[in-house]
Short mmCIF file of C-alpha atoms in Angstrom, two decimals:
data_model
loop_
_atom_site.label_atom_id
_atom_site.label_comp_id
_atom_site.label_asym_id
_atom_site.label_seq_id
_atom_site.Cartn_x
_atom_site.Cartn_y
_atom_site.Cartn_z
CA MET A 1 0.00 0.00 0.00
CA THR A 2 2.92 2.30 0.79
CA LYS A 3 4.30 1.63 -2.65
CA ILE A 4 0.98 2.47 -4.24
CA THR A 5 0.52 5.60 -2.16
CA SER A 6 4.00 6.83 -3.02
CA LEU A 7 3.48 6.13 -6.68
CA ALA A 8 0.11 7.86 -6.73
CA SER A 9 1.62 10.87 -4.97
CA ALA A 10 4.47 11.07 -7.45
CA LEU A 11 2.14 10.81 -10.42
CA GLY A 12 -0.20 13.33 -8.84
CA PHE A 13 2.71 15.73 -8.54
CA VAL A 14 3.62 15.26 -12.19
CA ALA A 15 -0.02 15.67 -13.18
CA SER A 16 -0.22 18.85 -11.18
CA LEU A 17 2.58 20.25 -13.32
CA ALA A 18 0.21 20.11 -16.23
CA VAL A 19 -2.10 22.60 -14.62
CA THR A 20 0.58 24.82 -13.11
CA PRO A 21 1.32 27.42 -15.79
CA ALA A 22 4.17 29.19 -14.00
CA PHE A 23 6.40 26.20 -13.30
CA GLY A 24 9.10 27.35 -15.64
CA LEU A 25 8.84 24.46 -18.10
CA ASP A 26 7.15 24.49 -21.46
CA LEU A 27 4.12 22.73 -20.09
CA LYS A 28 0.80 22.15 -21.76
CA SER A 29 -2.45 22.01 -19.88
CA ASP A 30 -4.10 18.95 -21.40
CA VAL A 31 -5.92 17.26 -18.56
CA ALA A 32 -8.80 14.93 -19.31
CA ILE A 33 -11.15 13.50 -16.71
CA HIS A 34 -13.40 10.56 -17.54
CA GLY A 35 -15.30 7.98 -15.57
CA PHE A 36 -17.51 4.93 -15.71
CA GLY A 37 -19.74 2.89 -13.49
CA GLY A 38 -22.86 0.82 -13.19
CA TRP A 39 -25.42 -0.87 -11.02
CA ALA A 40 -27.12 -4.24 -11.32
CA VAL A 41 -29.37 -6.54 -9.41
CA GLY A 42 -29.48 -10.29 -9.89
CA ASP A 43 -31.42 -13.29 -8.71
CA THR A 44 -30.54 -16.97 -8.93
CA ASP A 45 -32.36 -20.21 -8.24
CA GLY A 46 -29.86 -21.26 -5.62
CA ASN A 47 -26.14 -20.67 -5.84
CA LYS A 48 -24.35 -17.34 -5.64
CA TYR A 49 -23.07 -16.24 -9.04
CA LEU A 50 -21.86 -12.87 -10.31
CA GLY A 51 -24.21 -10.23 -8.91
CA GLY A 52 -26.95 -12.64 -7.97
CA ALA A 53 -27.98 -14.91 -5.13
CA SER A 54 -31.05 -16.89 -4.21
CA ASN A 55 -34.14 -15.01 -3.02
CA ARG A 56 -32.45 -11.68 -2.70
CA GLY A 57 -31.12 -9.11 -5.03
CA PHE A 58 -27.59 -7.97 -4.55
CA ASP A 59 -26.61 -4.48 -5.49
CA ALA A 60 -23.57 -4.81 -7.71
CA ARG A 61 -22.35 -1.27 -8.15
CA SER A 62 -19.21 0.46 -9.29
CA PHE A 63 -17.74 3.81 -10.12
CA ALA A 64 -14.32 4.77 -11.43
CA LEU A 65 -12.63 8.07 -12.10
CA ASN A 66 -9.94 8.35 -14.73
CA ILE A 67 -7.51 11.22 -15.16
CA ALA A 68 -4.96 11.70 -17.92
CA ALA A 69 -2.56 14.60 -18.12
CA GLN A 70 0.00 15.47 -20.75
CA PRO A 71 2.54 17.90 -19.34
CA THR A 72 4.70 17.71 -22.48
CA ASP A 73 4.45 16.18 -25.95
CA GLN A 74 6.47 13.16 -24.79
CA LEU A 75 5.29 12.74 -21.21
CA SER A 76 1.82 11.73 -20.13
CA VAL A 77 0.49 10.43 -16.82
CA HIS A 78 -2.58 8.28 -16.35
CA ALA A 79 -4.41 7.23 -13.20
CA GLN A 80 -7.70 5.52 -12.45
CA ALA A 81 -9.37 4.91 -9.09
CA PHE A 82 -12.18 2.37 -8.68
CA TRP A 83 -14.86 2.00 -6.03
CA GLY A 84 -17.32 -0.83 -6.16
CA THR A 85 -18.34 -4.36 -5.44
CA PRO A 86 -16.06 -6.93 -7.03
CA THR A 87 -17.68 -9.33 -9.50
CA GLY A 88 -19.09 -12.34 -7.67
CA ASN A 89 -18.79 -10.71 -4.26
CA PRO A 90 -21.37 -7.94 -4.07
CA GLU A 91 -21.43 -7.83 -0.28
CA VAL A 92 -18.03 -6.20 -0.20
CA LEU A 93 -17.26 -2.63 -1.20
CA VAL A 94 -13.69 -2.08 -2.30
CA SER A 95 -11.67 0.90 -3.39
CA GLU A 96 -8.54 0.40 -5.39
CA LEU A 97 -6.10 2.11 -7.66
CA ASP A 98 -6.65 0.52 -11.08
CA PHE A 99 -3.57 2.09 -12.56
CA ALA A 100 -1.20 4.99 -12.06
CA PHE A 101 1.65 5.26 -14.47
CA ALA A 102 3.77 7.64 -16.47
CA GLN A 103 4.41 7.17 -20.18
CA TRP A 104 7.24 8.58 -22.25
CA LYS A 105 6.64 8.60 -25.99
CA PHE A 106 9.74 8.10 -28.11
CA SER A 107 7.62 7.56 -31.21
CA ASP A 108 4.35 5.86 -32.16
CA ALA A 109 6.33 2.62 -32.27
CA ALA A 110 7.96 2.95 -28.85
CA ASN A 111 6.42 4.17 -25.61
CA LEU A 112 7.93 3.49 -22.20
CA ARG A 113 5.46 3.00 -19.33
CA ALA A 114 6.30 2.74 -15.64
CA GLY A 115 4.11 2.36 -12.58
CA ILE A 116 0.94 0.37 -11.99
CA VAL A 117 -0.25 -0.43 -15.49
CA LYS A 118 -3.32 -2.31 -16.72
CA THR A 119 -2.14 -5.70 -17.90
CA PRO A 120 -2.18 -5.97 -21.68
CA PHE A 121 -3.66 -9.44 -21.99
CA GLY A 122 -6.35 -10.55 -24.41
CA ILE A 123 -9.27 -8.31 -25.30
CA TYR A 124 -10.81 -7.12 -22.05
CA THR A 125 -8.14 -7.10 -19.33
CA GLU A 126 -7.34 -3.42 -19.71
CA LEU A 127 -11.08 -2.63 -19.64
CA PHE A 128 -12.03 -4.88 -16.82
CA GLU A 129 -14.87 -2.90 -15.24
CA VAL A 130 -15.90 -0.78 -18.25
CA GLY A 131 -19.41 -1.93 -19.12
CA THR A 132 -19.98 0.27 -22.16
CA VAL A 133 -17.42 -1.60 -24.26
CA ARG A 134 -19.09 -5.01 -23.98
CA PRO A 135 -22.50 -6.58 -24.48
CA PHE A 136 -22.93 -8.28 -21.08
CA PHE A 137 -22.88 -6.71 -17.64
CA ASP A 138 -20.06 -9.00 -16.50
CA LEU A 139 -17.10 -10.44 -18.32
CA PRO A 140 -16.93 -14.19 -19.04
CA GLN A 141 -15.86 -15.74 -15.77
CA GLY A 142 -13.76 -18.57 -17.17
CA MET A 143 -11.12 -16.11 -18.31
CA TYR A 144 -11.90 -12.95 -16.40
CA GLY A 145 -13.34 -14.31 -13.17
CA PRO A 146 -11.19 -15.07 -10.12
CA SER A 147 -9.59 -17.98 -11.95
CA GLU A 148 -6.00 -16.74 -11.64
CA VAL A 149 -5.82 -16.60 -15.43
CA ILE A 150 -5.60 -12.86 -15.82
CA ALA A 151 -4.38 -10.04 -13.61
CA LYS A 152 -5.85 -6.57 -13.73
CA GLY A 153 -2.57 -4.74 -13.44
CA TYR A 154 1.17 -5.11 -13.12
CA PHE A 155 3.66 -3.03 -11.17
CA GLY A 156 6.73 -2.50 -13.25
CA VAL A 157 7.96 -1.28 -16.58
CA GLY A 158 6.66 -1.90 -20.08
CA PHE A 159 7.05 -0.94 -23.70
CA THR A 160 4.16 -0.50 -26.08
CA GLY A 161 3.76 0.74 -29.62
CA ARG A 162 2.32 0.18 -33.04
CA THR A 163 3.64 -0.02 -36.55
CA GLY A 164 2.29 1.87 -39.51
CA SER A 165 -0.22 0.20 -41.75
CA VAL A 166 1.22 -2.00 -44.51
CA ASP A 167 -1.40 -3.13 -47.04
CA GLY A 168 -3.97 -2.94 -44.28
CA TRP A 169 -1.94 -5.00 -41.80
CA GLU A 170 -0.94 -3.33 -38.57
CA LEU A 171 0.92 -4.64 -35.55
CA GLN A 172 0.49 -3.42 -31.97
CA TYR A 173 2.73 -4.82 -29.25
CA ASP A 174 3.28 -4.76 -25.50
CA ILE A 175 6.14 -6.18 -23.46
CA TYR A 176 6.31 -5.74 -19.72
CA GLY A 177 7.95 -6.96 -16.55
CA GLY A 178 7.72 -6.59 -12.78
CA GLU A 179 5.16 -7.91 -10.31
CA ILE A 180 1.61 -8.95 -10.91
CA GLU A 181 -1.30 -9.73 -8.60
CA LEU A 182 -3.99 -12.27 -9.38
CA ASP A 183 -7.32 -12.67 -7.58
CA SER A 184 -7.03 -15.89 -5.59
CA LEU A 185 -9.37 -18.62 -6.75
CA ALA A 186 -9.34 -20.26 -3.32
CA ALA A 187 -10.27 -16.95 -1.66
CA ALA A 188 -13.04 -16.21 -4.16
CA ASN A 189 -14.55 -19.65 -3.81
CA PRO A 190 -14.20 -20.55 -0.11
CA LEU A 191 -15.72 -23.98 -0.69
CA LEU A 192 -13.30 -25.02 -3.40
CA PHE A 193 -10.87 -26.88 -1.19
CA SER A 194 -13.26 -27.60 1.67
CA ALA A 195 -15.86 -29.43 -0.39
CA GLY A 196 -13.87 -32.55 -1.04
CA PRO A 197 -15.38 -35.96 -0.35
CA GLU A 198 -12.58 -36.99 1.93
CA PRO A 199 -11.16 -34.86 4.70
CA ALA A 200 -7.42 -34.56 4.89
CA ALA A 201 -5.58 -36.16 7.74
CA GLY A 202 -6.21 -34.01 10.73
CA GLY A 203 -9.79 -33.16 10.84
CA GLU A 204 -13.30 -32.53 9.79
CA GLY A 205 -12.32 -29.80 7.48
CA GLY A 206 -12.02 -26.13 7.84
CA GLU A 207 -13.71 -23.14 6.44
CA GLY A 208 -11.99 -23.41 3.13
CA GLY A 209 -11.04 -20.03 1.76
CA GLU A 210 -11.18 -18.28 5.09
CA GLY A 211 -7.71 -17.05 5.83
CA GLU A 212 -6.77 -17.06 2.17
CA ALA A 213 -5.18 -13.87 0.94
CA PRO A 214 -7.53 -12.28 -1.61
CA THR A 215 -4.72 -12.01 -4.14
CA ARG A 216 -1.63 -13.93 -5.11
CA LYS A 217 1.50 -12.14 -6.24
CA LEU A 218 3.84 -13.25 -9.00
CA VAL A 219 7.30 -11.75 -8.94
CA ASP A 220 10.03 -11.80 -11.59
CA MET A 221 7.17 -11.57 -14.04
CA LEU A 222 7.59 -11.11 -17.79
CA GLY A 223 4.78 -10.77 -20.28
CA GLY A 224 3.76 -9.59 -23.69
CA ARG A 225 0.93 -9.23 -26.17
CA LEU A 226 0.76 -8.97 -29.94
CA ASN A 227 -2.28 -7.60 -31.74
CA LEU A 228 -2.53 -7.90 -35.48
CA SER A 229 -5.12 -5.85 -37.35
CA THR A 230 -6.00 -7.30 -40.73
CA PRO A 231 -6.97 -5.70 -44.06
CA LEU A 232 -10.56 -6.74 -43.36
CA PRO A 233 -11.89 -3.70 -41.47
CA GLY A 234 -12.70 -4.53 -37.87
CA LEU A 235 -10.94 -7.91 -37.78
CA ARG A 236 -7.96 -8.39 -35.51
CA PHE A 237 -6.38 -11.23 -33.62
CA GLY A 238 -3.55 -11.66 -31.21
CA PHE A 239 -1.63 -13.59 -28.61
CA SER A 240 -0.79 -12.87 -24.98
CA ALA A 241 1.38 -14.50 -22.34
CA PHE A 242 3.01 -13.86 -19.00
CA THR A 243 5.03 -15.92 -16.59
CA GLY A 244 6.20 -15.33 -13.03
CA VAL A 245 7.20 -16.91 -9.76
CA PRO A 246 4.58 -17.06 -6.97
CA GLU A 247 5.64 -15.13 -3.92
CA VAL A 248 5.27 -17.27 -0.81
CA GLU A 249 4.95 -15.41 2.47
CA GLY A 250 5.07 -17.93 5.31
CA GLY A 251 3.35 -20.72 3.38
CA GLY A 252 -0.17 -21.87 4.24
CA GLY A 253 -3.32 -21.81 2.23
CA ALA A 254 -5.10 -24.55 0.44
CA GLY A 255 -2.93 -26.48 -1.86
CA MET A 256 0.08 -24.31 -1.24
CA GLY A 257 3.37 -26.09 -1.30
CA ASP A 258 6.75 -24.96 -0.04
CA SER A 259 8.17 -23.95 -3.39
CA PRO A 260 5.43 -23.45 -5.95
CA LYS A 261 6.26 -23.78 -9.61
CA SER A 262 6.41 -20.82 -11.93
CA GLN A 263 3.03 -19.83 -13.22
CA THR A 264 2.56 -19.32 -16.94
CA VAL A 265 -0.54 -18.03 -18.69
CA ILE A 266 -0.91 -18.03 -22.45
CA GLY A 267 -3.85 -16.87 -24.51
CA ALA A 268 -5.13 -16.16 -27.99
CA HIS A 269 -7.93 -13.83 -29.03
CA LEU A 270 -9.92 -12.87 -32.08
CA GLU A 271 -12.24 -9.90 -32.49
CA TYR A 272 -14.44 -8.71 -35.34
CA LEU A 273 -16.27 -5.41 -35.00
CA SER A 274 -18.61 -3.84 -37.52
CA ASP A 275 -21.36 -1.27 -37.13
CA LYS A 276 -23.85 -4.05 -36.33
CA TRP A 277 -21.83 -7.11 -35.30
CA ALA A 278 -19.34 -7.72 -32.54
CA VAL A 279 -17.77 -11.17 -32.39
CA ARG A 280 -15.14 -11.97 -29.80
CA ALA A 281 -13.47 -15.24 -28.92
CA GLU A 282 -10.64 -15.98 -26.54
CA ALA A 283 -8.90 -18.99 -25.11
CA ALA A 284 -6.34 -19.08 -22.33
CA GLN A 285 -4.47 -21.61 -20.25
CA ARG A 286 -2.97 -21.10 -16.82
CA ASP A 287 -0.32 -23.62 -15.83
CA GLY A 288 1.69 -24.15 -12.62
CA GLY A 289 1.81 -21.65 -9.81
CA VAL A 290 0.37 -22.13 -6.34
CA GLY A 291 -1.22 -25.57 -6.09
CA ASP A 292 0.24 -26.44 -9.50
CA MET A 293 -3.12 -25.74 -11.08
CA ASN A 294 -4.06 -25.99 -14.69
CA ILE A 295 -7.02 -23.96 -15.89
CA ASP A 296 -8.28 -23.99 -19.46
CA ALA A 297 -10.76 -21.24 -20.23
CA SER A 298 -12.42 -19.98 -23.38
CA TYR A 299 -15.48 -18.10 -24.57
CA LEU A 300 -17.34 -16.99 -27.68
CA GLU A 301 -19.39 -13.80 -27.51
CA VAL A 302 -21.61 -12.50 -30.31
CA SER A 303 -23.76 -9.39 -30.35
CA TYR A 304 -25.87 -7.70 -33.00
CA TYR A 305 -27.50 -4.27 -33.16
CA LEU A 306 -31.10 -4.61 -34.34
CA THR A 307 -31.34 -0.83 -34.40
CA GLU A 308 -29.07 1.93 -33.13
CA ALA A 309 -30.47 1.30 -29.65
CA TRP A 310 -31.47 -2.36 -29.38
CA GLN A 311 -28.77 -5.01 -29.18
CA LEU A 312 -28.99 -8.76 -28.78
CA ALA A 313 -26.15 -10.78 -27.32
CA ALA A 314 -25.21 -14.41 -26.76
CA ARG A 315 -22.21 -15.96 -25.07
CA TYR A 316 -20.75 -19.36 -24.34
CA ASP A 317 -18.13 -19.36 -21.58
CA GLN A 318 -16.33 -22.33 -20.05
CA ALA A 319 -13.43 -23.28 -17.81
CA ASP A 320 -11.91 -26.48 -16.42
CA LEU A 321 -9.70 -26.68 -13.36
CA GLU A 322 -7.15 -29.37 -12.60
CA VAL A 323 -5.25 -29.34 -9.31
CA ARG A 324 -2.08 -31.38 -9.71
CA GLU A 325 -0.51 -30.74 -6.34
CA GLU A 326 -2.08 -32.76 -3.55
CA PRO A 327 -4.27 -30.28 -1.71
CA GLU A 328 -5.55 -30.76 1.80
CA ARG A 329 -8.86 -31.71 0.21
CA VAL A 330 -9.67 -32.68 -3.34
CA PRO A 331 -12.35 -30.45 -4.86
CA LEU A 332 -15.63 -32.11 -5.78
CA PRO A 333 -15.89 -32.62 -9.54
CA SER A 334 -18.47 -29.88 -9.99
CA PHE A 335 -16.07 -27.43 -8.33
CA THR A 336 -13.60 -27.94 -11.15
CA GLU A 337 -16.04 -27.11 -13.94
CA HIS A 338 -17.72 -24.01 -15.27
CA GLU A 339 -20.02 -23.54 -18.23
CA ASP A 340 -22.19 -20.45 -18.73
CA ILE A 341 -24.59 -20.03 -21.64
CA ALA A 342 -25.96 -16.50 -21.63
CA LEU A 343 -28.46 -14.49 -23.64
CA GLY A 344 -28.86 -10.77 -23.29
CA VAL A 345 -30.79 -7.80 -24.58
CA ASN A 346 -29.50 -4.26 -24.26
CA TYR A 347 -30.91 -0.82 -24.88
CA TRP A 348 -28.28 1.82 -25.65
CA PHE A 349 -29.48 5.33 -24.86
CA SER A 350 -26.09 6.49 -26.15
CA PRO A 351 -22.64 4.91 -26.52
CA GLY A 352 -22.06 6.00 -22.92
CA PHE A 353 -25.26 4.72 -21.28
CA VAL A 354 -26.82 1.28 -21.61
CA MET A 355 -29.48 -0.80 -19.86
CA LYS A 356 -28.74 -4.53 -19.88
CA ALA A 357 -30.75 -7.62 -19.06
CA SER A 358 -29.41 -11.14 -19.31
CA ILE A 359 -30.13 -14.70 -18.34
CA HIS A 360 -27.36 -17.20 -17.61
CA TRP A 361 -27.59 -20.97 -17.43
CA VAL A 362 -24.58 -22.14 -15.49
CA SER A 363 -23.22 -25.63 -14.91
CA GLY A 364 -20.56 -26.31 -12.32
CA ASN A 365 -19.58 -24.69 -9.04
CA LEU A 366 -16.20 -23.24 -9.95
CA PHE A 367 -17.73 -19.75 -9.87
CA ALA A 368 -21.35 -20.48 -8.90
CA ILE A 369 -20.97 -21.07 -5.20
CA PRO A 370 -23.45 -22.90 -2.98
CA GLY A 371 -24.50 -20.74 -0.08
CA ARG A 372 -24.13 -23.27 2.66
CA ASN A 373 -21.81 -24.20 5.47
CA PRO A 374 -18.76 -25.98 4.06
CA LYS A 375 -18.78 -28.41 6.98
CA ILE A 376 -22.06 -29.96 5.84
CA LEU A 377 -21.51 -29.48 2.14
CA ARG A 378 -20.17 -32.94 1.47
CA LYS A 379 -23.04 -34.58 3.39
CA MET A 380 -25.80 -33.08 1.26
CA PRO A 381 -26.74 -33.19 -2.42
CA LEU A 382 -25.01 -30.45 -4.33
CA ASP A 383 -26.79 -28.21 -6.80
CA SER A 384 -24.34 -27.77 -9.63
CA ASP A 385 -26.76 -25.98 -11.96
CA THR A 386 -27.55 -22.30 -11.55
CA THR A 387 -29.82 -19.91 -13.41
CA LEU A 388 -29.11 -16.22 -13.03
CA PHE A 389 -31.28 -13.34 -14.19
CA GLN A 390 -29.59 -9.99 -14.04
CA VAL A 391 -30.64 -6.46 -14.98
CA GLY A 392 -28.75 -3.22 -14.62
CA PHE A 393 -27.25 -0.18 -16.28
CA GLN A 394 -23.73 0.89 -17.09
CA PHE A 395 -22.35 4.25 -18.12
CA SER A 396 -19.17 6.02 -19.08
CA PHE A 397 -18.26 9.62 -19.77
CA MET B 1 0.84 27.90 -83.12
CA LYS B 2 1.38 24.28 -82.15
CA GLN B 3 3.06 25.44 -78.94
CA ALA B 4 0.02 27.57 -78.11
CA GLN B 5 -2.28 24.62 -78.77
CA ARG B 6 -0.16 22.44 -76.51
CA SER B 7 -0.23 25.07 -73.77
CA LEU B 8 -3.97 25.37 -74.10
CA ALA B 9 -4.33 21.61 -73.92
CA VAL B 10 -2.17 21.50 -70.79
CA ILE B 11 -4.22 24.27 -69.20
CA VAL B 12 -7.49 22.54 -70.10
CA LEU B 13 -6.13 19.27 -68.76
CA ALA B 14 -4.97 20.96 -65.56
CA LEU B 15 -8.35 22.60 -65.12
CA ALA B 16 -10.03 19.26 -65.69
CA ILE B 17 -7.82 17.66 -63.05
CA VAL B 18 -8.47 20.47 -60.61
CA ALA B 19 -12.19 20.26 -61.32
CA THR B 20 -12.13 16.52 -60.81
CA ALA B 21 -10.16 16.87 -57.60
CA SER B 22 -12.48 19.60 -56.47
CA ARG B 23 -15.48 17.41 -57.20
CA ALA B 24 -13.82 14.56 -55.33
CA GLN B 25 -13.25 16.83 -52.33
CA SER B 26 -16.83 18.06 -52.54
CA ALA B 27 -18.08 14.53 -52.88
CA LEU B 28 -16.60 13.82 -49.48
CA GLY B 29 -19.04 16.27 -47.94
CA PHE B 30 -16.35 18.03 -45.95
CA LYS B 31 -13.09 19.93 -46.27
CA VAL B 32 -10.01 19.00 -44.32
CA VAL B 33 -8.19 22.03 -42.96
CA VAL B 34 -4.76 22.61 -41.43
CA HIS B 35 -2.80 25.63 -40.31
CA PRO B 36 -1.47 27.68 -43.26
CA SER B 37 2.12 27.03 -42.12
CA ASN B 38 1.62 23.27 -42.51
CA PRO B 39 3.56 22.20 -45.64
CA LEU B 40 1.16 19.31 -46.26
CA SER B 41 -1.01 19.57 -49.37
CA GLU B 42 -2.75 16.19 -49.41
CA LEU B 43 -3.50 13.11 -47.30
CA SER B 44 -4.97 9.74 -48.12
CA HIS B 45 -8.16 8.45 -46.51
CA ALA B 46 -6.12 5.96 -44.47
CA GLU B 47 -3.59 8.56 -43.30
CA LEU B 48 -6.38 10.92 -42.32
CA SER B 49 -8.13 8.20 -40.34
CA ARG B 50 -4.91 7.33 -38.49
CA LEU B 51 -4.35 10.99 -37.58
CA PHE B 52 -7.85 11.43 -36.16
CA LEU B 53 -7.70 8.10 -34.30
CA LYS B 54 -4.27 9.08 -32.92
CA LYS B 55 -2.63 6.01 -34.42
CA THR B 56 -0.21 8.44 -36.04
CA THR B 57 0.63 11.23 -33.63
CA ARG B 58 3.46 13.13 -35.34
CA TRP B 59 3.57 15.11 -38.57
CA ASN B 60 6.19 13.99 -41.06
CA HIS B 61 7.64 17.51 -40.95
CA GLY B 62 7.79 17.41 -37.14
CA GLY B 63 5.57 18.18 -34.20
CA THR B 64 2.66 16.45 -32.54
CA VAL B 65 -0.58 16.29 -34.49
CA ALA B 66 -3.50 18.06 -32.81
CA PRO B 67 -6.71 16.78 -34.41
CA VAL B 68 -10.01 18.44 -33.55
CA ASP B 69 -13.41 16.79 -33.98
CA LEU B 70 -16.92 18.08 -34.27
CA ALA B 71 -19.57 17.01 -31.77
CA PRO B 72 -20.91 13.46 -32.29
CA ASP B 73 -24.32 14.65 -33.47
CA HIS B 74 -22.93 17.09 -36.04
CA LYS B 75 -23.78 16.18 -39.62
CA SER B 76 -20.19 16.70 -40.82
CA ARG B 77 -18.88 14.48 -38.00
CA ARG B 78 -21.18 11.67 -39.13
CA ARG B 79 -20.06 12.01 -42.75
CA PHE B 80 -16.40 12.23 -41.77
CA SER B 81 -16.69 9.15 -39.59
CA GLU B 82 -18.46 7.06 -42.21
CA GLU B 83 -16.31 8.17 -45.15
CA ILE B 84 -12.89 8.35 -43.50
CA HIS B 85 -13.04 5.86 -40.63
CA ARG B 86 -15.64 3.66 -42.39
CA LYS B 87 -17.44 3.44 -39.04
CA GLU B 88 -20.49 4.93 -37.45
CA VAL B 89 -19.76 7.66 -34.91
CA ARG B 90 -20.85 5.43 -32.02
CA ARG B 91 -18.17 2.88 -32.97
CA VAL B 92 -15.55 5.58 -33.00
CA GLN B 93 -16.79 6.66 -29.56
CA SER B 94 -16.47 3.07 -28.39
CA TYR B 95 -12.91 3.02 -29.78
CA TRP B 96 -12.08 6.05 -27.65
CA GLN B 97 -13.64 4.50 -24.56
CA ARG B 98 -11.27 1.59 -24.95
CA LEU B 99 -8.24 3.84 -25.26
CA ILE B 100 -9.24 6.19 -22.44
CA PHE B 101 -9.92 3.52 -19.85
CA SER B 102 -6.88 1.44 -20.72
CA GLY B 103 -4.76 4.57 -20.26
CA ARG B 104 -3.57 4.64 -23.86
CA ALA B 105 -4.87 7.89 -25.32
CA THR B 106 -7.51 10.56 -25.00
CA PRO B 107 -9.79 11.62 -27.86
CA PRO B 108 -9.43 14.89 -29.76
CA PRO B 109 -11.42 17.82 -28.41
CA GLU B 110 -14.98 17.92 -29.72
CA LEU B 111 -16.30 21.32 -30.72
CA ASP B 112 -19.94 22.15 -31.33
CA ARG B 113 -19.59 24.55 -34.24
CA GLU B 114 -17.52 24.61 -37.41
CA SER B 115 -16.50 28.21 -36.71
CA GLN B 116 -14.84 26.92 -33.52
CA VAL B 117 -12.97 24.30 -35.53
CA LEU B 118 -11.70 26.92 -37.96
CA GLU B 119 -10.63 29.13 -35.07
CA PHE B 120 -8.86 26.19 -33.35
CA VAL B 121 -6.94 25.30 -36.51
CA ALA B 122 -6.07 28.91 -37.29
CA ASP B 123 -4.64 29.32 -33.79
CA ASN B 124 -2.72 26.03 -33.67
CA ARG B 125 0.13 25.27 -36.07
CA ARG B 126 -0.17 21.52 -35.39
CA ALA B 127 -3.93 21.27 -35.75
CA ILE B 128 -6.02 19.46 -38.30
CA GLY B 129 -9.79 19.61 -38.54
CA TYR B 130 -12.67 19.37 -40.95
CA VAL B 131 -15.75 21.37 -41.82
CA SER B 132 -18.62 20.95 -44.23
CA ALA B 133 -17.73 21.18 -47.91
CA THR B 134 -20.01 24.17 -48.25
CA THR B 135 -18.46 26.15 -45.40
CA ALA B 136 -16.36 29.16 -46.37
CA VAL B 137 -13.04 28.77 -44.62
CA GLY B 138 -11.23 32.10 -45.12
CA ASP B 139 -7.48 32.73 -45.03
CA GLY B 140 -6.81 31.53 -41.50
CA VAL B 141 -6.65 27.88 -42.54
CA LYS B 142 -5.47 25.83 -45.51
CA VAL B 143 -7.65 23.25 -47.23
CA ILE B 144 -5.80 20.05 -48.13
CA LYS B 145 -6.75 17.43 -50.67
CA VAL B 146 -7.97 13.99 -49.59
CA THR B 147 -6.89 11.18 -51.89
CA ASP B 148 -7.99 7.56 -52.04
#
């Protein structure tokens, strides 16, 4: 937190230069303030999933403020603060610094970035909470849920840039290194390692994710992404990857060994955007890391504008978990699977304000969590199917 | 006599080319304007799109490009978006949302009136803007040709 506070202070100082005309440098005064947010309520037929739970409507809400300043032609600073309820955990209100970094532009092909930077991975990672750039209220959970596949931001240094267009082909790249924090799967799903059929030696079983740190840190991390735009307008595809060493602070936690293996995540994505259609598909695999887990996740998302305002959307999203390291308890089979088939209808008042309604049919308990005491979970029939109905609005400015 | 005929033919041909180019510019439905000190005389559709989407941020002759847009509901903005970016305005707005919130770029300023665009470009040596093809632009800005 000290590191973040110091960084934010430093960036705030640099940003303040942009609005201080008598500083003695040839400073511009380009400061842009933007923001986004949303609210949703959801209801399920049993398990807790995204912003919904049985017989009661959660309030999933969020707001973020974004500031960008450009003190000089080469130097820009960017920061974004977020307040809201994390996806899948609407009871908790969090505030966090999404990113705070400085960028030095050498040319369009080479920009140096340093600080807390949104992770360039796949299609949506840099736009994690921004609802007006996607057709569903929430992102597909297999890839973007607390599955330890993606990380919202990294702390370190990166290069980014793009080439000029050659016969309609254009390359955009990112390379980065430093530290990265991933939302802990075991913390997000407290029943994951407590729902096994057989207790580990030493007891009746604990409270699962209780005591789990909400995030896991990878150090000595290196990553990169390539985006290739094609001559067909709106069609692009790309590849992403990062690898790092899990930081172990005193051991402990479900499935945590003494010296966890390096964690590597690789992914591929494809996106086609036209005035009416948006088609997105991604696949990613997480391998190694704490618990030596393997997660395969993928999704296909299609949306179509019937008119300028009405939009229909459909999505198939899936993930499979394999825990190779012997955990204290083996997860029940349904806790290693996730499949979400979703249909949605949206009404866009403007590109910055949308009402969304969706229905999700979910199989598996990897992200759809039974709301019951983990101590009795294995003694009772488990409901591995969940239906969620969700309605809400999202905005940006 | 033959020399005079040749000269006349060249002049007629030049006028025809200018007329054709002028029609092409008019057919776009807008004029692209830069500061009079800008040495540029023409840009392709693709180059123009890259400048306004901030994919290209520096002029070839030096300096940062300062594009200026019209408001999203302005008729010339809609035509510019569809003819140059080949996208509806709302898709261009979505493009900017992605860049803003990933901390990659901020959109050009959006001005409500064409007179404000002309004033912005006249006052800024690095600026580039556009106005309706029927708008009189005056001496404060330079109209450049848009090629395919």
